[in-house]
Coordinates of C-alpha atoms (C1' of nucleotides) in Angstrom, one line a residue:
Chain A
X1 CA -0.9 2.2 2.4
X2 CA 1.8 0.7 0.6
X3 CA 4.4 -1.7 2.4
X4 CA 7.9 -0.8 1.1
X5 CA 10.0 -4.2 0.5
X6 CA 13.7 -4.3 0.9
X7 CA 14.5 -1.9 3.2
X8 CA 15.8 -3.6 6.2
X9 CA 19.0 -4.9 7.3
X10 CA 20.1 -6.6 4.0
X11 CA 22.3 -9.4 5.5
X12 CA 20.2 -10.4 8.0
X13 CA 17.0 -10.4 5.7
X14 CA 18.9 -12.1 3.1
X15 CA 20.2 -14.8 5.3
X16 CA 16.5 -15.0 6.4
X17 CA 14.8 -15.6 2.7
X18 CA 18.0 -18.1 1.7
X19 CA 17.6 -19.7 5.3
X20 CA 21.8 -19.5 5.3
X21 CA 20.8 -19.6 9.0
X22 CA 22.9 -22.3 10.7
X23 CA 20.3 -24.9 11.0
X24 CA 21.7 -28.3 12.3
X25 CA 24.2 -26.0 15.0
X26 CA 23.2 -26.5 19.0
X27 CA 22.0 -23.4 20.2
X28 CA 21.7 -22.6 24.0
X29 CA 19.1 -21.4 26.2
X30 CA 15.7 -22.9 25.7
X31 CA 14.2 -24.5 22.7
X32 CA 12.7 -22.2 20.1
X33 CA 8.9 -22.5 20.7
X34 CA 8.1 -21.2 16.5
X35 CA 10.1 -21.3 13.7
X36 CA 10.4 -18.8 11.2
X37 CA 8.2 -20.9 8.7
X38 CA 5.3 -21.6 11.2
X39 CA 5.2 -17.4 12.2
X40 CA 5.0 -16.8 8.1
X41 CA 2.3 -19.5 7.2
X42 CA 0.4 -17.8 10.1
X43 CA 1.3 -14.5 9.2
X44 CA 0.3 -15.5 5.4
X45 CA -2.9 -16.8 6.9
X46 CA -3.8 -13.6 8.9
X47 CA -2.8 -11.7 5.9
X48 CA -5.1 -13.9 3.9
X49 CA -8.2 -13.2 6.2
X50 CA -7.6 -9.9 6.8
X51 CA -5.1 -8.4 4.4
X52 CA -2.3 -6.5 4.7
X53 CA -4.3 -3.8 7.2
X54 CA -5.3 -6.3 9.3
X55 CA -1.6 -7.6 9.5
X56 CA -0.5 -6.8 13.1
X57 CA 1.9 -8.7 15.2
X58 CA -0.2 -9.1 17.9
X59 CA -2.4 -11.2 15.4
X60 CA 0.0 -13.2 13.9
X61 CA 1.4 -13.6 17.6
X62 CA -2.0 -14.2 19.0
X63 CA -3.2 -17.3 16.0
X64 CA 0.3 -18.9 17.1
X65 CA -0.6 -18.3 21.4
X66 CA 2.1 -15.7 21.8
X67 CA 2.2 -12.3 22.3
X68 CA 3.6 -10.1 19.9
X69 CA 7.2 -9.5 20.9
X70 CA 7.8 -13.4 21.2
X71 CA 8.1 -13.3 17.2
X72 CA 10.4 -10.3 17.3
X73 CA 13.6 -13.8 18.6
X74 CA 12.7 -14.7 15.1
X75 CA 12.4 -11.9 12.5
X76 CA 13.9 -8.2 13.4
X77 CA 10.7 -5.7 12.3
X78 CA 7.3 -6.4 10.4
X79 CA 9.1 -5.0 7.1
X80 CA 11.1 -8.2 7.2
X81 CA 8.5 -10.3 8.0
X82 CA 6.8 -9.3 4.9
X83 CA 9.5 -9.5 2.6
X84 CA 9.5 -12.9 4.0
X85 CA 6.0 -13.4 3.3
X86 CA 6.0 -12.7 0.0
X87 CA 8.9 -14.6 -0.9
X88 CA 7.2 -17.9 0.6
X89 CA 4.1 -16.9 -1.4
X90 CA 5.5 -17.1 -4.7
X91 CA 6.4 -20.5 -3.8
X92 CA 6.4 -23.7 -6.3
X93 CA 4.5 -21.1 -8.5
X94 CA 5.2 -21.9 -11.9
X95 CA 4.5 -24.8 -13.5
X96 CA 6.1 -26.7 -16.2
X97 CA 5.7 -24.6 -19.2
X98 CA 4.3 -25.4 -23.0
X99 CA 6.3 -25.6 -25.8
X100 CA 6.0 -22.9 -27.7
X101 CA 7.1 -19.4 -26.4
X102 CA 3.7 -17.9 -26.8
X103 CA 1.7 -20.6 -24.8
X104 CA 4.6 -21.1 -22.1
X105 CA 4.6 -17.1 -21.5
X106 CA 0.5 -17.4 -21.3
X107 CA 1.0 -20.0 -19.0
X108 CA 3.0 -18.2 -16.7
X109 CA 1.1 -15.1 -16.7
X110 CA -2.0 -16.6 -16.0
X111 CA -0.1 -18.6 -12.8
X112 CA 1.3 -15.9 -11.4
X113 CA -2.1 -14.1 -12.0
X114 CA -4.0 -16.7 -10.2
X115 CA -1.3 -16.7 -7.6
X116 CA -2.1 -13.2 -6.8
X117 CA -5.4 -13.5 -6.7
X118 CA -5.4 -16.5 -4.1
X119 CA -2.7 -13.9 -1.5
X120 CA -4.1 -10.3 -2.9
X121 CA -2.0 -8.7 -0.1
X122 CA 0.5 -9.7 -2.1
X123 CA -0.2 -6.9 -4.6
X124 CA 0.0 -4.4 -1.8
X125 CA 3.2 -5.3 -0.9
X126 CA 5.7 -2.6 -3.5
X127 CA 9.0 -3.9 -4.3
X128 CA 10.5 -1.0 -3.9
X129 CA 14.2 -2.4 -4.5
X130 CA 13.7 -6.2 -5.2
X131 CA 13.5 -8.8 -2.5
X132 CA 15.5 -11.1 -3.9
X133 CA 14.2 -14.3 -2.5
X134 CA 14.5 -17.7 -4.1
X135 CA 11.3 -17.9 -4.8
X136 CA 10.7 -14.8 -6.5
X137 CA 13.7 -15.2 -8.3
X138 CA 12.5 -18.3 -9.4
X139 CA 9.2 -16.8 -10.9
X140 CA 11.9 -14.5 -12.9
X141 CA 14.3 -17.2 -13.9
X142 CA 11.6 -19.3 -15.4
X143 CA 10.2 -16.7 -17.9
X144 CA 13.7 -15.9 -18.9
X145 CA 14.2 -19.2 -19.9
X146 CA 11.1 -19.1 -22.1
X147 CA 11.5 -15.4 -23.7
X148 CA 12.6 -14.6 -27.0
X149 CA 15.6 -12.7 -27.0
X150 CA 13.6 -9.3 -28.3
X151 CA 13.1 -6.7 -26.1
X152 CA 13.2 -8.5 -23.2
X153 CA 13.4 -5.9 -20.1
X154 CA 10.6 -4.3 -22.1
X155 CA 8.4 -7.2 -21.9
X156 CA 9.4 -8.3 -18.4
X157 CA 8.0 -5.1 -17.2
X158 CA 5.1 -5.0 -19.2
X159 CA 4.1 -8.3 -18.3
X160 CA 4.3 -8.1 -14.6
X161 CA 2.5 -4.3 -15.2
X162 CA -0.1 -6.3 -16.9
X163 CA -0.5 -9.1 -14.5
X164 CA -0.2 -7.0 -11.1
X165 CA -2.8 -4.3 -12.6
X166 CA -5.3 -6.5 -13.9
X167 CA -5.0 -8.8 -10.5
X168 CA -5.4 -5.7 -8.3
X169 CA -8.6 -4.7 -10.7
X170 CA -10.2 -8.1 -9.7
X171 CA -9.3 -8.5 -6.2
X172 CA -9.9 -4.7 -5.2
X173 CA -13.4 -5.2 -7.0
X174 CA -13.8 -8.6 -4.8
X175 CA -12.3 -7.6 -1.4
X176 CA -14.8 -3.8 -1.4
X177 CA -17.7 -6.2 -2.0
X178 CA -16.5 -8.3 0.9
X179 CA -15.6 -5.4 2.6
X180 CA -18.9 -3.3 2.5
X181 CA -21.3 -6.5 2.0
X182 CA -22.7 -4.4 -1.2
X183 CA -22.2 -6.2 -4.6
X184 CA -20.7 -4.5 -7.4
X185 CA -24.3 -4.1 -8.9
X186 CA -26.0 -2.4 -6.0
X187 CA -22.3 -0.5 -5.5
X188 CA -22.7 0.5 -8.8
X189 CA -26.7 1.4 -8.8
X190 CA -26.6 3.3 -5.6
X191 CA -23.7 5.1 -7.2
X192 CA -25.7 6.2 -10.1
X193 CA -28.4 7.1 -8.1
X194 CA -26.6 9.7 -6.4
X195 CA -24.8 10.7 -9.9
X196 CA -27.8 11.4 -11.3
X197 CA -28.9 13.6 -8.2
X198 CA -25.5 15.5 -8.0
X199 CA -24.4 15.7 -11.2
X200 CA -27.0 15.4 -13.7
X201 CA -25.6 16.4 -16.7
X202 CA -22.5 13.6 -16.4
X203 CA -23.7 12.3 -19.7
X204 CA -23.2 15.2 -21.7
X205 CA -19.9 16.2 -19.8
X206 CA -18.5 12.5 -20.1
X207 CA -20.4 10.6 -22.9
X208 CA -18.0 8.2 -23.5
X209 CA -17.9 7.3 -20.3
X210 CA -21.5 6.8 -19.6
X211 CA -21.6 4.7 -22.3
X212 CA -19.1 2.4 -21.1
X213 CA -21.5 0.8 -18.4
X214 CA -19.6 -1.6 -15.8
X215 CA -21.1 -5.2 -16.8
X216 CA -19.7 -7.8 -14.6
X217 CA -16.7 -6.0 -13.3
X218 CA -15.3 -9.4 -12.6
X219 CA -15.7 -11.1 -16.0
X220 CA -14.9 -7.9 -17.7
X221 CA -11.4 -7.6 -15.8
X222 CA -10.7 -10.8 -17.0
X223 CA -11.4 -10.6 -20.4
X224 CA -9.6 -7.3 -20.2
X225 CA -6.5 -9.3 -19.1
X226 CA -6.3 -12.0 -21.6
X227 CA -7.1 -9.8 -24.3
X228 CA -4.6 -7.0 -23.1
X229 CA -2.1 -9.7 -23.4
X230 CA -2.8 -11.0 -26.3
X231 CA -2.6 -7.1 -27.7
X232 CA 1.3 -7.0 -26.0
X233 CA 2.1 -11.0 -27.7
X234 CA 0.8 -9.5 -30.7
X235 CA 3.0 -6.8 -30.5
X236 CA 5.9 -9.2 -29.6
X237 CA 5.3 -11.6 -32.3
X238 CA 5.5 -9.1 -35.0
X239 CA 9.3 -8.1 -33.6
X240 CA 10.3 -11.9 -32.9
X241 CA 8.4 -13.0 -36.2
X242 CA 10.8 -11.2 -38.3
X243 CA 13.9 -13.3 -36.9
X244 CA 12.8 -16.9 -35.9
X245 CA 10.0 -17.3 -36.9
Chain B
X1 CA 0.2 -0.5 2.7
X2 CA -2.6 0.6 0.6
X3 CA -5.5 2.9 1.1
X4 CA -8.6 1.8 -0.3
X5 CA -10.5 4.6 -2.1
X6 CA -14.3 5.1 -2.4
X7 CA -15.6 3.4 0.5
X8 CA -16.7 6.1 2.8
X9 CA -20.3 7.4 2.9
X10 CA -20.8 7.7 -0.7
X11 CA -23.5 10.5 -0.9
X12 CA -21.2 12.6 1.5
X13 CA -17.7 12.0 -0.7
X14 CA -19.8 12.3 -4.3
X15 CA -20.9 15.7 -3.0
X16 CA -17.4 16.8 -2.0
X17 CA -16.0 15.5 -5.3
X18 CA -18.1 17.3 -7.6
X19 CA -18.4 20.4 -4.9
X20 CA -21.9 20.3 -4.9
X21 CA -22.0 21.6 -0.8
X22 CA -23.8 24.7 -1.6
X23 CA -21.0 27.3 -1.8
X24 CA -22.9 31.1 -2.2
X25 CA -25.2 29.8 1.0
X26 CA -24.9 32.2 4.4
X27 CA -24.0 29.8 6.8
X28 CA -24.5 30.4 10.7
X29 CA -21.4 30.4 13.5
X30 CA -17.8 31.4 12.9
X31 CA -16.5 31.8 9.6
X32 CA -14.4 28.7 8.2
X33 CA -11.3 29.8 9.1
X34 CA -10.5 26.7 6.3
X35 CA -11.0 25.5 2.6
X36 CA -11.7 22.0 2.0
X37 CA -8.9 23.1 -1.4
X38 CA -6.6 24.8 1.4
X39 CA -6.8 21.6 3.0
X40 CA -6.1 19.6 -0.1
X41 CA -3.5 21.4 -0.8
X42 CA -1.8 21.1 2.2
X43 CA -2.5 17.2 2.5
X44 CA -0.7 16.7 -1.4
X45 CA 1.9 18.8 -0.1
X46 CA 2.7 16.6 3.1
X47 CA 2.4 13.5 1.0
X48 CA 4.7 14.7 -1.6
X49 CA 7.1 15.2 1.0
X50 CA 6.8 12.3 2.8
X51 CA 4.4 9.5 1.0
X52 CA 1.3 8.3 2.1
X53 CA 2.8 7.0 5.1
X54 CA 3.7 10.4 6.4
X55 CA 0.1 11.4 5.6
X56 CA -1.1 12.1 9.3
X57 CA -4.0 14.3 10.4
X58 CA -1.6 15.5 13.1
X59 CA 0.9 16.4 10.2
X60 CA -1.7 18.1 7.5
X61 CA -3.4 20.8 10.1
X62 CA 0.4 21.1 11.6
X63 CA 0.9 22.6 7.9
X64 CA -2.3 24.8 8.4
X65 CA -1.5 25.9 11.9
X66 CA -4.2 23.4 13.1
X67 CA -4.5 21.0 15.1
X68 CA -5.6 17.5 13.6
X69 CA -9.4 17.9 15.2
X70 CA -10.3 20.8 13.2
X71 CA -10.0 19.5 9.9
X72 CA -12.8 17.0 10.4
X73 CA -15.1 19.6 10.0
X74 CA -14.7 20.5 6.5
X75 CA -13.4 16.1 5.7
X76 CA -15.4 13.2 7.3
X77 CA -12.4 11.1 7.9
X78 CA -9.0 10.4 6.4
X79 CA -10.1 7.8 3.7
X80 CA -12.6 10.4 2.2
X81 CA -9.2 13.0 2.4
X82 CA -7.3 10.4 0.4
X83 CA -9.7 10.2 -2.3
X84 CA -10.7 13.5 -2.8
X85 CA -6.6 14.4 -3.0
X86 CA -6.8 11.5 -5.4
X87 CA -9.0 13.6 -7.3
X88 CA -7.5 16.9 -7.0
X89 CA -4.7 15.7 -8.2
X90 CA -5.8 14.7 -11.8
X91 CA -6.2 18.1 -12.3
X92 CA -5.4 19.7 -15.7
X93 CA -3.6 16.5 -16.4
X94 CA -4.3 15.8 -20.0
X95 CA -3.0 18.2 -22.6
X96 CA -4.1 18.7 -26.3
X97 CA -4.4 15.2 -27.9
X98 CA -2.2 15.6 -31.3
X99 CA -3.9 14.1 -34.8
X100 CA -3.2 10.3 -35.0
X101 CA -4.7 8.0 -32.4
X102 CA -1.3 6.6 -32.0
X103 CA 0.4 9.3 -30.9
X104 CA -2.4 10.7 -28.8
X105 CA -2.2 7.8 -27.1
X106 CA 1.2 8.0 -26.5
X107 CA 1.1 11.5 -25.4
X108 CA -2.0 10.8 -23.1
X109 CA 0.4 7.9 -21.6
X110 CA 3.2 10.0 -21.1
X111 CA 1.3 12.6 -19.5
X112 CA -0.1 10.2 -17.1
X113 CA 3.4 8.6 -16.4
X114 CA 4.9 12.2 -15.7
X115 CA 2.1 12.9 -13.0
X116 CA 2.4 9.9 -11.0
X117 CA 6.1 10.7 -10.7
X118 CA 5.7 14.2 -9.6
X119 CA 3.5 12.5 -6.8
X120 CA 4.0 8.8 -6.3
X121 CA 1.7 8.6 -3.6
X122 CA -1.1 8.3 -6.1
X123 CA 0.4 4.6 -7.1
X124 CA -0.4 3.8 -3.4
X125 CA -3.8 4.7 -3.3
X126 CA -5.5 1.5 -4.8
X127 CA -9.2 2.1 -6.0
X128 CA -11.1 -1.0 -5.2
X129 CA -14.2 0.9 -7.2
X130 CA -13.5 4.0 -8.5
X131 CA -13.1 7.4 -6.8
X132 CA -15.8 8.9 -9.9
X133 CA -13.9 12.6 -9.3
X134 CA -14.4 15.1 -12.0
X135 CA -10.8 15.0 -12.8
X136 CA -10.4 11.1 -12.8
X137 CA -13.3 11.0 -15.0
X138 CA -11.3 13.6 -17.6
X139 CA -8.6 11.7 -17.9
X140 CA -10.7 8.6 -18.6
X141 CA -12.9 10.6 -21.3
X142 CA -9.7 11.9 -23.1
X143 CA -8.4 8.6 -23.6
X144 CA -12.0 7.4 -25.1
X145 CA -11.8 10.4 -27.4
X146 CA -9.1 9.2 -29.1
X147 CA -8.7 5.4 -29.0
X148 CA -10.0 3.2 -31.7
X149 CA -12.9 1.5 -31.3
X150 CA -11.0 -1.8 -30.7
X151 CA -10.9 -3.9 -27.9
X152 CA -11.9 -0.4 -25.6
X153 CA -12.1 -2.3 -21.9
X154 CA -9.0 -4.2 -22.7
X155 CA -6.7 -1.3 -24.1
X156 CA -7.9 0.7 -21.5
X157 CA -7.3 -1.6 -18.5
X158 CA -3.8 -2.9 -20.4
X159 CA -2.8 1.5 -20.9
X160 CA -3.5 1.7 -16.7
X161 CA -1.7 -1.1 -15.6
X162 CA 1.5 -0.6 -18.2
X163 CA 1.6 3.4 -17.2
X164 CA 1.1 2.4 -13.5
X165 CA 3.3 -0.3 -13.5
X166 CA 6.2 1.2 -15.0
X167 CA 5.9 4.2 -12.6
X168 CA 5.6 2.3 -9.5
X169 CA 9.2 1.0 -10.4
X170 CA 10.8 4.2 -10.8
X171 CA 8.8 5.7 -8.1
X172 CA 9.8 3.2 -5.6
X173 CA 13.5 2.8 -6.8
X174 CA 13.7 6.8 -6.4
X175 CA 11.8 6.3 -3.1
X176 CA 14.3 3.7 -1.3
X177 CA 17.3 5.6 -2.9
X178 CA 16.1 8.7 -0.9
X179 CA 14.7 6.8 1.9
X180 CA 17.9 4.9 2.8
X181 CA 20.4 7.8 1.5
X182 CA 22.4 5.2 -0.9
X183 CA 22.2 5.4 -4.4
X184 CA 20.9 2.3 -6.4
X185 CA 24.8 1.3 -7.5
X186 CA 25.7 1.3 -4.2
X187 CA 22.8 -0.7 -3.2
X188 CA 23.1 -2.9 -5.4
X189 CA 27.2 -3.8 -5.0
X190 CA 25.5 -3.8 -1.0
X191 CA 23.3 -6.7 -2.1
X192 CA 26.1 -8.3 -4.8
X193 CA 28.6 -8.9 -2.0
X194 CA 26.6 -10.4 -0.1
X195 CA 24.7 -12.9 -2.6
X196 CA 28.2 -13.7 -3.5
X197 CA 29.1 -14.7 0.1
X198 CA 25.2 -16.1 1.5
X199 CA 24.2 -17.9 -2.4
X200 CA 27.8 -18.7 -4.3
X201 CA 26.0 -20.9 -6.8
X202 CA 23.5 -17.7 -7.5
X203 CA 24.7 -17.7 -11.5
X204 CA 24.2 -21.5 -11.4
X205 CA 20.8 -21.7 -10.1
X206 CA 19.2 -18.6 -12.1
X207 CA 22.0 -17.9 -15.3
X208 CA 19.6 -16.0 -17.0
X209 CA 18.8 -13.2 -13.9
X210 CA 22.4 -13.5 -13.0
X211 CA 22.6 -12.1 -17.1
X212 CA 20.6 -9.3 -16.5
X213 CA 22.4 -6.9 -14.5
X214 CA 20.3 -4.1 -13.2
X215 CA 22.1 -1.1 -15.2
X216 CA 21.1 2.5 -14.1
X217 CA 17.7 1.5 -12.9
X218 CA 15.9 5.0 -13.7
X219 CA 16.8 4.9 -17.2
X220 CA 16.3 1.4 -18.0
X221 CA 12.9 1.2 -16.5
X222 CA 12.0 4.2 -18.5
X223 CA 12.9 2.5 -21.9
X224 CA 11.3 -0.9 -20.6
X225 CA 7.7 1.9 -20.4
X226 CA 7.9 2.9 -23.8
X227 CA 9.0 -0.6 -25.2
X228 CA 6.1 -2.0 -23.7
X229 CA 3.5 1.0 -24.9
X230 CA 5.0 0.3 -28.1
X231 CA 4.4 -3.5 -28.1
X232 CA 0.8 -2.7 -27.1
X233 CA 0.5 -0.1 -29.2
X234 CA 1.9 -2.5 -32.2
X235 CA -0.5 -5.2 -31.1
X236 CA -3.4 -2.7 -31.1
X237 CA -2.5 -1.4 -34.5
X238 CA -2.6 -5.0 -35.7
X239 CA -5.9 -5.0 -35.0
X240 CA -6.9 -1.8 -36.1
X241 CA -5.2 -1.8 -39.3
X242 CA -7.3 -3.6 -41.0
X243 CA -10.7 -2.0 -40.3
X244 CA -9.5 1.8 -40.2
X245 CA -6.2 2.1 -41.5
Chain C
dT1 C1' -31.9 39.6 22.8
dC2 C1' -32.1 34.8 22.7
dT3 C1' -31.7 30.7 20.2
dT4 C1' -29.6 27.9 17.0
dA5 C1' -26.2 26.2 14.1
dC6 C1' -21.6 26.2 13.4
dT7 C1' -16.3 26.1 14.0
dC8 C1' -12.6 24.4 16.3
dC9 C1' -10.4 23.2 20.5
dT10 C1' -9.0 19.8 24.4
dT11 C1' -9.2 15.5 26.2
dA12 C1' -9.4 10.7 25.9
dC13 C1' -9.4 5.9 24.1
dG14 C1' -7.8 1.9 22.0
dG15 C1' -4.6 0.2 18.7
dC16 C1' -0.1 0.1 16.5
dA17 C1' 5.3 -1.2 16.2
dT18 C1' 8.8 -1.9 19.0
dA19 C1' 12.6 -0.5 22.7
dA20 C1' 14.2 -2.0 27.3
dG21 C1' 14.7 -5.0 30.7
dC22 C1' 13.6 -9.2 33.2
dT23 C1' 13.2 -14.3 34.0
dA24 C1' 13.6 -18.9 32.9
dT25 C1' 15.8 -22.4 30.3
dT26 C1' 19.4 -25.0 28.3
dC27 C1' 24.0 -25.7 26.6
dT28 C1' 29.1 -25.3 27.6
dT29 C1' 32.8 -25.1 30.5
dT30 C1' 34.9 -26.1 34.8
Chain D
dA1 C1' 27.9 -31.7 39.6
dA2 C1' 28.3 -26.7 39.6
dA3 C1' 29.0 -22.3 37.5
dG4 C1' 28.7 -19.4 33.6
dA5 C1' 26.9 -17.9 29.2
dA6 C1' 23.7 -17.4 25.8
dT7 C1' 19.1 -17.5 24.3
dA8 C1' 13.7 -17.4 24.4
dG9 C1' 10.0 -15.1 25.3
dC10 C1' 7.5 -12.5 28.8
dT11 C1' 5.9 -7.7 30.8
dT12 C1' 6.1 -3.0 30.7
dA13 C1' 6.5 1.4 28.6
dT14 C1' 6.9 5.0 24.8
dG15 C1' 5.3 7.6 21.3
dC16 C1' 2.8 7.4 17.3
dC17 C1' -1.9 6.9 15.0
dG18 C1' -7.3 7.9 13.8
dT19 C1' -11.0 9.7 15.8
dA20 C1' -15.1 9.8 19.4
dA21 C1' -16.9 13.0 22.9
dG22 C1' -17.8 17.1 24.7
dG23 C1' -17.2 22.0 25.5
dA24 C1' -16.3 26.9 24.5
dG25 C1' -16.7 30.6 21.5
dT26 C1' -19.0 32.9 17.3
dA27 C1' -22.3 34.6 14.1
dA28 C1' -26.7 34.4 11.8
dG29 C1' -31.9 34.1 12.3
dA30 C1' -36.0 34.8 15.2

DNA sequence: TCTTACTCCTTACGGCATAAGCTATTCTTT
DNA sequence: AAAGAATAGCTTATGCCGTAAGGAGTAAGA
């Protein structure tokens, strides 16, 4: 299932993710056991273990020695909670970019690329309407500031496409091998197997398909990334080309 | 959250994918009073209506005049539902390819595009290894037909995540619009207001977002799709060009 | 006719998010 | 110092969920 982002109360969410939360200010009653950052690095940790199914507030309550409802003094529903999460993921993400406008945007696809695959919950988490964390925003600010000025919502969204899809290729790959203990080559050869019993004449109904065999599903992915980027900075190139370069 | 597809008993979900359950066979007892289609049917339906996190046994044999028990006689369990409506719902989904591999693989795009928008819930089911449906596997074969023989596994992965990707943003902006009843202007003055009160130095910190004003959402995402298919299809041509063209 | 295999129901279990209300704690005011 | 107010964090309860277990009725084969 997908986690829609963005949906709660907006003010108290956004005063959440820009911590515009009166710090320094004397509260009464008794001292706050958590704070909102030690519930989301547990929560992120949880998340990290067990993904995004395994995400329930009696976990992240339990790895902190609470129950569940002790977190809901800090953050109103789970949705916020992950909105939070994913804001403090993306995190000191990006780092200082090359020179050129080619290499910097590489660079930053293959961070955030990385980034996703080190918190894959993070690709299960759909911005439905942005989150709008600093964070985030941050990730977006910095390949603005690297861009050419060509197309450039086109190529934000086809970046990010690019980025998210070929992360969730990898990390779905790696978490069902975790998941079911079978590697992607006995996945693959029991699969056949049973192809071969059930439908046998796959070959002739799909050839091309047959004869595009899985390899190393991992390694593949990758080189499926990189090279469907380089495909799109082609493409970009040849409209920037024409002007500044 | 996200489903994961393919991970239920794998001779038991092949066999109901390709619908090799031996149909013409007298069986013994009362007669189904079901269809595992009538109950695909009925599942897409619900989903349609109310996403995948609507989806409830409960809710799809409420629709049949069932109760929630009964339908796990003709489906194993709910995962094994999911992917075979995954399936089902590729169905008749490619039309005739036109002449040029460029525009056939435009047309193929769009065609894919169009269908996860008429039922979004297909962007939420993730395939950690795929489903291997009849219909999935047509849609795959079509695009093999057609595409040069160039860089197959990364066009292909680069085509899934653009036409995925771009979807998932209208999909979701068209969810939360109808989810929260306000339209996306009025969301976003919502969110505007208050950025301006909880962030003031917002257009200091990030110029360039703070430049790139959301616009009628829908539309804009749309263009940003076939910007990027174009980009990729003008890197791809690059590379083509000079073997074939 | 009796057995067997099958459909489809009721019931029940454990897990989920979270609403409601209570108690204990600590600051503010008197 | 005492009283009041606000807050943290607990227990309990509600109504969802997927689905295991078991039982009742039905139709084909022996």
């Amino acid at each position: 299932m997908v986690v829609y982002a963005g949906q709660g109360d907006p003010e108290r969410t956004l005063a959440l993710l820009w911590r515009t939360t009166g710090e320094g200010v004397k509260r009464r009653g008794p001292k706050p056991a958590l704070t909102v950052d030690a519930i989301l690095e547990a929560a992120i940790a949880v998340a990290d273990e067990s993904g995004l199914d395994g995400l329930s507030m009696r976990a992240v309550g339990e790895r902190l020695g609470k129950t569940a409802m002790a977190l809901y003094t800090y953050v109103p529903t789970k949705r916020e909670l992950i909105d939070l999460m994913y804001d403090h993921a993306h995190a000191d993400l990006i780092p200082d970019l090359p020179g050129g406008w080619r290499q910097a945007v590489e660079t930053w696809s293959l961070a955030l690329h990385e980034r996703y695959l080190r918190h894959p919950w993070l690709l299960q988490v759909s911005h439905a309407r942005p989150v709008l964390g600093p964070h985030e925003q941050t990730v977006l600010e910095k390949l603005l500031e690297v861009l050419p000025d060509v197309a450039v919502r086109a190529t934000v969204n086809s970046l990010f496409s690019l980025v998210r899809g070929s992360a969730r290729t990898i990390a779905e790959g790696q978490g069902a091998a975790a998941d079911t203990g079978t590697s992607d080559q006995e996945w693959w050869a029991a699969r056949s197997r049973l192809m071969n019993d059930l439908v046998p004449d796959f070959a002739e109904r799909f050839p091309r398909s047959a004869n595009m065999p899985p390899a190393e599903w991992d390694k593949a992915a990758r080189e499926a990334f990189t090279g469907g980027l380089n495909l799109l900075l082609d493409g970009l190139e040849n409209q920037t080309g024409r002007r500044d370069h």
